[in-house]
Short mmCIF file of C-alpha atoms in Angstrom, two decimals:
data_model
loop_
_atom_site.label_atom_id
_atom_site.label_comp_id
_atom_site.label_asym_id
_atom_site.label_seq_id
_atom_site.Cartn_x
_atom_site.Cartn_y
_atom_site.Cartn_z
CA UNK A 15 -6.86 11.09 -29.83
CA UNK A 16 -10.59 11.08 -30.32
CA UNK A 17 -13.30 14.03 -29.24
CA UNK A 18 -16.05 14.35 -31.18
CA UNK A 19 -13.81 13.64 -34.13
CA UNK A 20 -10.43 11.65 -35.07
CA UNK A 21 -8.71 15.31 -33.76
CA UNK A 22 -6.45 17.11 -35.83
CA UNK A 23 -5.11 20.53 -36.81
CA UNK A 24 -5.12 22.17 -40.31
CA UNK A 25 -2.60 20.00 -41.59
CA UNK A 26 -4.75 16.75 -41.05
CA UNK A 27 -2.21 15.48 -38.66
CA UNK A 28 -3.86 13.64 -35.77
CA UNK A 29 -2.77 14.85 -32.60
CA UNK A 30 -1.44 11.70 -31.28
CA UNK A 31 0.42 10.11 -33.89
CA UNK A 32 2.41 12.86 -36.77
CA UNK A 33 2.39 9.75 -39.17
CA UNK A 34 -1.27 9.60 -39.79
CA UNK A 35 -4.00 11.71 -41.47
CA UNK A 36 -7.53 11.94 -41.00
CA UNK A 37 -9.99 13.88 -43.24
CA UNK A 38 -13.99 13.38 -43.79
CA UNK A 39 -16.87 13.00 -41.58
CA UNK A 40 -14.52 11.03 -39.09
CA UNK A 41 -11.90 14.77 -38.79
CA UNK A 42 -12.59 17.08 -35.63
CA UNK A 43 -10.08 19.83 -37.90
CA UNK A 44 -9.35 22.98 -35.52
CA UNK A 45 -12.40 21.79 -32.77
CA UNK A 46 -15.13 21.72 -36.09
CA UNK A 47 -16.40 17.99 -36.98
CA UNK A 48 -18.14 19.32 -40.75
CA UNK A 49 -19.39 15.81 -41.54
CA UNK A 50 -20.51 17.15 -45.03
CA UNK A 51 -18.89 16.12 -48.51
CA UNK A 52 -17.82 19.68 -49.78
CA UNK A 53 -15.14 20.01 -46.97
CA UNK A 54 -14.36 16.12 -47.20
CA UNK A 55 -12.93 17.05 -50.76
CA UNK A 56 -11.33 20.06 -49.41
CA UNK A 57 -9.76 18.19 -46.47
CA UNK A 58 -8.74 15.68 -49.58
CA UNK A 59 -7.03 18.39 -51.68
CA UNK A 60 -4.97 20.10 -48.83
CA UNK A 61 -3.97 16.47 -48.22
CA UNK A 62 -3.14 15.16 -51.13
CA UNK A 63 -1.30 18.25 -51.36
CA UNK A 64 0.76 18.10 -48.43
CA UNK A 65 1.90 14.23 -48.96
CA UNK A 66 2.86 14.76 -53.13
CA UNK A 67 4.95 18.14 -51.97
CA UNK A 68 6.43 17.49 -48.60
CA UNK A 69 7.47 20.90 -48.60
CA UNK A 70 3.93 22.30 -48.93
CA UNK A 71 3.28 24.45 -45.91
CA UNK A 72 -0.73 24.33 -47.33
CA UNK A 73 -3.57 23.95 -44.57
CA UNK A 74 -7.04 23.48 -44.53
CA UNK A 75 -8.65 27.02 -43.87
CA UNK A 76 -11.94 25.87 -43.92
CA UNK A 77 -15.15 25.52 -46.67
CA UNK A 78 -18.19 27.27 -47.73
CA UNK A 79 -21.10 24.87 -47.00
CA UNK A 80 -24.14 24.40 -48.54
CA UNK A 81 -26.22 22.00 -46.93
CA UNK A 82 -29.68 20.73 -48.02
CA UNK A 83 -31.85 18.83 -46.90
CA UNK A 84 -35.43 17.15 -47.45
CA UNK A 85 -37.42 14.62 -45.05
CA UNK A 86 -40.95 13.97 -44.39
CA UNK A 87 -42.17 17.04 -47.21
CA UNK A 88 -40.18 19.46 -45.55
CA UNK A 89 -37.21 21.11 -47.16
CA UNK A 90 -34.59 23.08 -46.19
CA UNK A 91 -31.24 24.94 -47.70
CA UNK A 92 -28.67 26.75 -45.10
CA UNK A 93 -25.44 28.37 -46.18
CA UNK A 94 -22.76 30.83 -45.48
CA UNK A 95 -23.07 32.51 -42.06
CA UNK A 96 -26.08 34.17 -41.17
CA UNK A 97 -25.33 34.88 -37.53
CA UNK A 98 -25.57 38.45 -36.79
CA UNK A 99 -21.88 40.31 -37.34
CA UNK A 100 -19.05 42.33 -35.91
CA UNK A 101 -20.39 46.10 -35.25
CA UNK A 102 -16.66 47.05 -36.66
CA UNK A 103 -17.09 44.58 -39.86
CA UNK A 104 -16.74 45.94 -43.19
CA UNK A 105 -19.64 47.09 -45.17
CA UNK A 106 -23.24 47.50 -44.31
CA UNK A 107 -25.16 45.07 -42.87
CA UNK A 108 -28.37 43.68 -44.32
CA UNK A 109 -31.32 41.09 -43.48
CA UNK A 110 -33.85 40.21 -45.88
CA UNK A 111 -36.38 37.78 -44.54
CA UNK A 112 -39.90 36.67 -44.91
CA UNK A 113 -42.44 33.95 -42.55
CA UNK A 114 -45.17 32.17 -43.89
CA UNK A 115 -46.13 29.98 -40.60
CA UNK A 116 -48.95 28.64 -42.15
CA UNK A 117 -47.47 27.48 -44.87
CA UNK A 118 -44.27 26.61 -42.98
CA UNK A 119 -42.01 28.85 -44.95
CA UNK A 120 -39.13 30.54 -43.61
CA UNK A 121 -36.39 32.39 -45.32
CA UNK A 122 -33.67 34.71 -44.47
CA UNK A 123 -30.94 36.27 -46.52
CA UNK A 124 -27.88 38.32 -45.13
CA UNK A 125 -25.52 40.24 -47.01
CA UNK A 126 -22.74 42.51 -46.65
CA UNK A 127 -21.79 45.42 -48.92
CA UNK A 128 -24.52 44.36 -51.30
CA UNK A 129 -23.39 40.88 -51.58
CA UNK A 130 -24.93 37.56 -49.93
CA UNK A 131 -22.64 35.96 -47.27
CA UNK A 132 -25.40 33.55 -45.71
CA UNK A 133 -29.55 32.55 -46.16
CA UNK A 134 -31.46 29.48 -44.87
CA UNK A 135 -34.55 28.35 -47.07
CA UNK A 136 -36.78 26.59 -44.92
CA UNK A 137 -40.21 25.02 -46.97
CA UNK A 138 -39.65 26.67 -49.99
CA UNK A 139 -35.91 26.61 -51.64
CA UNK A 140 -36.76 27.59 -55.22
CA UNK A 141 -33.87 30.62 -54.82
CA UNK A 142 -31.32 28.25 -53.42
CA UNK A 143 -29.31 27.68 -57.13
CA UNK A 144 -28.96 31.43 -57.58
CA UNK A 145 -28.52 32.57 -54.16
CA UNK A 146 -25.56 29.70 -53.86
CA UNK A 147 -23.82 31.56 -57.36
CA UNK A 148 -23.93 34.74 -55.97
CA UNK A 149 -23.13 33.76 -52.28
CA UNK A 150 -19.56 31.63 -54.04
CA UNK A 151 -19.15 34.04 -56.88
CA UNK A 152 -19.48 37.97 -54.59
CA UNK A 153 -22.05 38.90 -56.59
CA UNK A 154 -23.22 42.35 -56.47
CA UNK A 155 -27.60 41.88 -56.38
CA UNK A 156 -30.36 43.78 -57.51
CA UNK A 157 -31.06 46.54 -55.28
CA UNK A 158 -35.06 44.93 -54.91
CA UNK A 159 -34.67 41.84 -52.53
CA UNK A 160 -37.70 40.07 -53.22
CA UNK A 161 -36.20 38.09 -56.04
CA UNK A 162 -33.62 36.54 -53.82
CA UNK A 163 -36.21 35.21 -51.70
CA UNK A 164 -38.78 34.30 -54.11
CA UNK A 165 -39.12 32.19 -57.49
CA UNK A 166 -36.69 33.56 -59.94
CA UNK A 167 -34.11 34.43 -57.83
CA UNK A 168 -30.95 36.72 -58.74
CA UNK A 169 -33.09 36.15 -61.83
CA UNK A 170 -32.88 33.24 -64.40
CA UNK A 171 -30.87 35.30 -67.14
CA UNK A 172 -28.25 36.31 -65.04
CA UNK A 173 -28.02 32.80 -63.18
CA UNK A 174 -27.00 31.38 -66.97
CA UNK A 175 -25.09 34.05 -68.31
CA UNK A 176 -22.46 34.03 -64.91
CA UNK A 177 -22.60 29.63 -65.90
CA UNK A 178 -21.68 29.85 -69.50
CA UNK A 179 -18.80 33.14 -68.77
CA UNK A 180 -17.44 32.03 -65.58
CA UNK A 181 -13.68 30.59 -65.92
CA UNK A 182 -12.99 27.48 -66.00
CA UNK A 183 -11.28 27.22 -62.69
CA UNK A 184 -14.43 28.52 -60.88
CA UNK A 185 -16.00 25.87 -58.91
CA UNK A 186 -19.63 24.48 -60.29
CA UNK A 187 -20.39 21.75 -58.20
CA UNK A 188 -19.26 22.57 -54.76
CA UNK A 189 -20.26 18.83 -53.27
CA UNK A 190 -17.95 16.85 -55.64
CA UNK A 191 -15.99 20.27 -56.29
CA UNK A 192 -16.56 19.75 -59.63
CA UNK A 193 -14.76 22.68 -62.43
CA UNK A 194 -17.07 24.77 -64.84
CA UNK A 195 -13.67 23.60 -67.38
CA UNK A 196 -14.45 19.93 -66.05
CA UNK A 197 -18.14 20.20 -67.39
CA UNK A 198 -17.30 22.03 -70.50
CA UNK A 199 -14.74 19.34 -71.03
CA UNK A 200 -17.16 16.62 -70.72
CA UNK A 201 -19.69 18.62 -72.76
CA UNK A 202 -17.26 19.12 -75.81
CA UNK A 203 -16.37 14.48 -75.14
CA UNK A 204 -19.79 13.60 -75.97
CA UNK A 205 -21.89 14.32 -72.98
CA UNK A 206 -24.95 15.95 -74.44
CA UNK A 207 -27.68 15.63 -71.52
CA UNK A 208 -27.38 16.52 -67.92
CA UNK A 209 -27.13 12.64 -66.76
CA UNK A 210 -24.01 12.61 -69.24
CA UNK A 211 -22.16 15.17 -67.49
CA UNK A 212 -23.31 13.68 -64.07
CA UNK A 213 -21.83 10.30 -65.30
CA UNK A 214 -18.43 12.25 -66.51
CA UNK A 215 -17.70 14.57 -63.64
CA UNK A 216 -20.52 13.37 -60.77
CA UNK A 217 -22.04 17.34 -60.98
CA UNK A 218 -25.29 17.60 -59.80
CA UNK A 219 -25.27 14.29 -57.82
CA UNK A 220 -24.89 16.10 -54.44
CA UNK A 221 -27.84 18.72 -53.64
CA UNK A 222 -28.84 19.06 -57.26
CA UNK A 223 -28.59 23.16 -56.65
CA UNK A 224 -25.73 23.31 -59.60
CA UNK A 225 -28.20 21.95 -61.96
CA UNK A 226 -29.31 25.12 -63.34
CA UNK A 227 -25.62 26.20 -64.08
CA UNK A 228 -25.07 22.63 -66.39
CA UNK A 229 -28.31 23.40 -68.40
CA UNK A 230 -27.00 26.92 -69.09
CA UNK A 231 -23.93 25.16 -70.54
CA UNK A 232 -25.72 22.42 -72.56
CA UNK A 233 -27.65 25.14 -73.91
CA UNK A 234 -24.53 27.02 -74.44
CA UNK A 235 -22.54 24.33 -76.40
CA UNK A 236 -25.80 23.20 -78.38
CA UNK A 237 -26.07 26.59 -79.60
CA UNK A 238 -22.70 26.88 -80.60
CA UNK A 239 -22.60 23.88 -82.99
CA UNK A 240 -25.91 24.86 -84.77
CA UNK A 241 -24.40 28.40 -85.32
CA UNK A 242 -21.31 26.70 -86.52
CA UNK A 243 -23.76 24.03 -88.87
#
């Protein structure tokens, strides 16, 4: 059965026919068609899941999306939800935003209890990298704003220190859902340059925005062996 999408429900069990599976750009999962690669590999995890362990009672719950884009000069980030919330939602609401129209600039954060749950970057996305760490990680910011919307974001620092301490189960490249352990992994087989670890694990070959967070652990590791030498 086909709507906008192959339809299915959060199993990735086409209506019409229990015996197949549909995932990717060609799912309609729960009425949403994401036709982005972050929830492709999600919809292939709660798969692969579900057909190694028929038991597995796993669904897909949905993904948090961070889509950029450039074309014709223009760019523009988007991520999390920024639609205004619930009156009865928990924690204080707040909107951070700033207009340039002659430049062609928007940008708009929202958070919630301190914390960024959503922000599109429109003509200027220098902040995307750090506002997508503290968006995935719950990141309490800075109590001044303007560094989430300007260059420098949650600031540099604090952008590398969360890269080189965060586990290794923590996600670092959410479009090919890449591991910081995967990285490290590749760092401590030989891959000394960011191209090496985008050959090993394919980080940073989706938007690019988790390229910050593989310097910090280049850095990291190169520092390591010259205190060891």
């Amino acid at each position: 059965h086909v709507d906008r999408g192959i339809v299915t429900d959060g199993t990735l069990t086409t209506a019409s026919d229990p015996s197949i599976s549909a995932i990717g750009d060609c799912a309609q999962v729960d009425g949403v068609v994401h036709g982005l690669v972050g929830p492709a590999w999600d919809h292939a995890t709660v798969l692969a899941e579900r057909l190694t362990e028929p038991a597995s009672r796993t669904e897909y719950a949905g993904s948090r999306v961070v889509t950029r884009l450039k074309a014709s000069g223009i760019e523009m980030a988007a991520m999390g939800d920024t639609s205004p919330m619930p009156a009865d939602s928990d924690g204080p609401l707040a909107v951070v935003s700033f207009s340039d129209y002659a430049r062609g600039v928007y940008k708009k954060v929202v958070l919630r209890d301190g914390r960024v749950t959503g922000a599109i970057l429109l003509g200027d996305v220098e902040t995307v990298g750090t506002l997508t760490l503290a968006m995935d990680r719950g990141t309490v910011v800075p109590n001044s704003r303007i560094p989430l919307l300007f260059a420098g974001g949650v600031a540099a620092s604090e952008t590398a220190a969360d890269a080189v301490h965060a586990p290794d189960e923590a996600t670092l490249c959410h479009c090919n859902h890449v591991t910081h352990g995967a990285v490290r992994y590749a760092i401590d087989e030989g891959a000394d340059t960011v191209a090496g670890v985008a050959r090993a694990t394919r980080a940073t070959t989706g938007c690019g925005t988790c390229r910050h967070s593989v310097e910090s652990l280049l850095a990291a590791a190169t520092s390591q062996l010259r205190r060891l030498a």
